[in-house]
Amino acid sequence: MNLDELKKLKEKAQRQVALREGNKKYRVVFSMGTSGIAAGAREIMTAMLDEIDKRGIENVEVAVTGEIGLVDAEPVIRIEDRSGEKVTYANVNADAARKIVAEHLQKGKVVDGLAVGKTKEAERTK
Amino acid sequence: MFDQLSLNILDIGMNSLAAGATVVRITVIEDVPHDQLLIRIRDNGRGMDEKTLRDVLAKNASTKAGRKKPIGLGLALLRQTSEMCDGAFRIQSAPGKGTGVTASMRLSHVDRPPLGDLNATIFALCAVNQDADVQLHYRSGDQKFHFSSQEGKHNEPRRTQETQGKGAAAGCAA
């Protein structure tokens, strides 16, 4: 660990989080309470921000929440869109996190195997 | 239980940000000659009153008891690790005065978790709140540095103000 590396990381964080300003299409909420962190939320967040950056996706804002009561399903992330549709992904690992960026945030497709609960859209199509 | 101390630091740093802190100062000192590791997280958030402080220090403190306050297992976990590794744990807090958490450990203690990826912790805190000044003061032997996420930014507004002040006095637009 050294200062130069940290400074680069800071710039990266600021560049990525600059995306947060304004009315974005998607809002990604990370569960970063004690249980989330213990389950690996920090690595999930790092992977997702990295993937968002790599793909140059700009229509996303990032937020965090504390414990949400899904302790055994952590790491958990929730993606909300402007219409109020919320999709929760549970037991996310780094690969899944990157897939969610590629499918959901870039193409607008919910990643079926990873999403938990029912989305409003899924209920409508039934 | 965290397998890296940097995760404890992230956890407590998140509490600081949740408490509205604009400055979170993380100090990590590895003092090899004295076989001590010191970790301190100091913030200028809203702080806690005596009752809340007693609650968070109780080993069975629960998030359910007061969801709006930064109560949980996080502090208890760091305290446990610190005490398990022959160290001491201290927390100081008062409403409006922010919170300071200090944990020491015996560096060579067999149960002491590694620091782990401190960079990733700082990165996550910066990403969570880019308006807050996340600082890391790190010292280990001869290696020593200070990091501040607002380093460039802090100077700029100050300089702008000075320029504006002078500009106004001289009657020209900055």
Short mmCIF file of N, CA and C in Angstrom, two decimals, chain A residues 77-120:
data_model
loop_
_atom_site.label_atom_id
_atom_site.label_comp_id
_atom_site.label_asym_id
_atom_site.label_seq_id
_atom_site.Cartn_x
_atom_site.Cartn_y
_atom_site.Cartn_z
N ILE A 77 -27.62 -6.52 -3.26
CA ILE A 77 -27.72 -5.20 -3.89
C ILE A 77 -29.12 -5.04 -4.46
N ARG A 78 -29.55 -3.81 -4.52
CA ARG A 78 -30.89 -3.52 -5.05
C ARG A 78 -30.73 -2.52 -6.17
N ILE A 79 -31.41 -2.78 -7.26
CA ILE A 79 -31.36 -1.84 -8.37
C ILE A 79 -32.74 -1.25 -8.56
N GLU A 80 -32.81 0.06 -8.51
CA GLU A 80 -34.09 0.75 -8.68
C GLU A 80 -34.03 1.54 -9.98
N ASP A 81 -35.15 1.55 -10.69
CA ASP A 81 -35.16 2.40 -11.88
C ASP A 81 -36.13 3.56 -11.65
N ARG A 82 -36.18 4.44 -12.62
CA ARG A 82 -36.95 5.67 -12.45
C ARG A 82 -38.44 5.40 -12.25
N SER A 83 -38.93 4.29 -12.79
CA SER A 83 -40.36 4.01 -12.64
C SER A 83 -40.68 3.47 -11.25
N GLY A 84 -39.66 3.23 -10.43
CA GLY A 84 -39.89 2.72 -9.09
C GLY A 84 -39.75 1.21 -9.00
N GLU A 85 -39.49 0.57 -10.13
CA GLU A 85 -39.25 -0.87 -10.15
C GLU A 85 -37.98 -1.19 -9.35
N LYS A 86 -38.10 -2.15 -8.46
CA LYS A 86 -36.93 -2.52 -7.65
C LYS A 86 -36.60 -3.99 -7.85
N VAL A 87 -35.36 -4.27 -8.11
CA VAL A 87 -34.93 -5.67 -8.23
C VAL A 87 -33.85 -5.90 -7.18
N THR A 88 -34.00 -6.95 -6.41
CA THR A 88 -33.02 -7.27 -5.39
C THR A 88 -32.21 -8.49 -5.81
N TYR A 89 -30.92 -8.36 -5.73
CA TYR A 89 -30.04 -9.49 -6.02
C TYR A 89 -29.39 -9.94 -4.72
N ALA A 90 -29.42 -11.24 -4.46
CA ALA A 90 -28.87 -11.76 -3.21
C ALA A 90 -27.71 -12.71 -3.48
N ASN A 91 -26.92 -12.93 -2.47
CA ASN A 91 -25.76 -13.82 -2.56
C ASN A 91 -24.89 -13.49 -3.77
N VAL A 92 -24.66 -12.21 -3.94
CA VAL A 92 -23.91 -11.76 -5.11
C VAL A 92 -22.42 -12.00 -4.90
N ASN A 93 -21.75 -12.53 -5.92
CA ASN A 93 -20.29 -12.58 -5.87
C ASN A 93 -19.74 -11.67 -6.96
N ALA A 94 -18.42 -11.59 -7.07
CA ALA A 94 -17.82 -10.61 -7.98
C ALA A 94 -18.24 -10.88 -9.44
N ASP A 95 -18.28 -12.14 -9.83
CA ASP A 95 -18.69 -12.47 -11.20
C ASP A 95 -20.13 -12.06 -11.46
N ALA A 96 -20.97 -12.37 -10.47
CA ALA A 96 -22.39 -12.00 -10.60
C ALA A 96 -22.53 -10.48 -10.69
N ALA A 97 -21.72 -9.78 -9.90
CA ALA A 97 -21.79 -8.32 -9.89
C ALA A 97 -21.50 -7.77 -11.28
N ARG A 98 -20.47 -8.34 -11.92
CA ARG A 98 -20.11 -7.87 -13.27
C ARG A 98 -21.20 -8.22 -14.28
N LYS A 99 -21.81 -9.39 -14.08
CA LYS A 99 -22.89 -9.81 -14.98
C LYS A 99 -24.10 -8.88 -14.85
N ILE A 100 -24.39 -8.48 -13.60
CA ILE A 100 -25.52 -7.59 -13.36
C ILE A 100 -25.29 -6.25 -14.07
N VAL A 101 -24.05 -5.79 -14.04
CA VAL A 101 -23.73 -4.54 -14.74
C VAL A 101 -23.97 -4.71 -16.24
N ALA A 102 -23.45 -5.83 -16.80
CA ALA A 102 -23.54 -6.05 -18.23
C ALA A 102 -24.99 -6.24 -18.68
N GLU A 103 -25.76 -7.01 -17.91
CA GLU A 103 -27.13 -7.34 -18.34
C GLU A 103 -28.14 -6.28 -17.91
N HIS A 104 -28.15 -6.00 -16.63
CA HIS A 104 -29.20 -5.14 -16.10
C HIS A 104 -28.94 -3.65 -16.38
N LEU A 105 -27.75 -3.22 -16.01
CA LEU A 105 -27.48 -1.78 -16.13
C LEU A 105 -27.24 -1.37 -17.58
N GLN A 106 -26.64 -2.27 -18.36
CA GLN A 106 -26.35 -1.89 -19.74
C GLN A 106 -27.51 -2.23 -20.69
N LYS A 107 -28.06 -3.46 -20.53
CA LYS A 107 -29.09 -3.87 -21.49
C LYS A 107 -30.51 -3.77 -20.92
N GLY A 108 -30.61 -3.50 -19.63
CA GLY A 108 -31.94 -3.39 -19.04
C GLY A 108 -32.65 -4.71 -18.81
N LYS A 109 -31.86 -5.80 -18.79
CA LYS A 109 -32.46 -7.11 -18.57
C LYS A 109 -32.17 -7.61 -17.16
N VAL A 110 -33.23 -8.02 -16.45
CA VAL A 110 -33.04 -8.56 -15.10
C VAL A 110 -32.33 -9.91 -15.21
N VAL A 111 -31.32 -10.10 -14.37
CA VAL A 111 -30.59 -11.38 -14.39
C VAL A 111 -31.39 -12.39 -13.56
N ASP A 112 -32.08 -13.28 -14.26
CA ASP A 112 -33.06 -14.16 -13.61
C ASP A 112 -32.53 -15.00 -12.46
N GLY A 113 -31.48 -15.71 -12.71
CA GLY A 113 -30.99 -16.63 -11.70
C GLY A 113 -30.54 -15.96 -10.41
N LEU A 114 -30.31 -14.68 -10.48
CA LEU A 114 -29.74 -13.99 -9.32
C LEU A 114 -30.74 -13.12 -8.57
N ALA A 115 -31.78 -12.70 -9.28
CA ALA A 115 -32.76 -11.82 -8.64
C ALA A 115 -33.62 -12.63 -7.68
N VAL A 116 -33.97 -12.01 -6.58
CA VAL A 116 -34.85 -12.70 -5.62
C VAL A 116 -36.18 -11.97 -5.55
N GLY A 117 -37.21 -12.71 -5.20
CA GLY A 117 -38.54 -12.13 -5.13
C GLY A 117 -39.09 -11.88 -6.52
N LYS A 118 -40.26 -11.29 -6.57
CA LYS A 118 -40.90 -11.07 -7.88
C LYS A 118 -40.82 -9.59 -8.22
N THR A 119 -40.54 -9.32 -9.46
CA THR A 119 -40.60 -7.93 -9.90
C THR A 119 -42.03 -7.67 -10.38
N LYS A 120 -42.39 -6.39 -10.41
CA LYS A 120 -43.74 -6.03 -10.86
C LYS A 120 -43.95 -6.52 -12.29
#
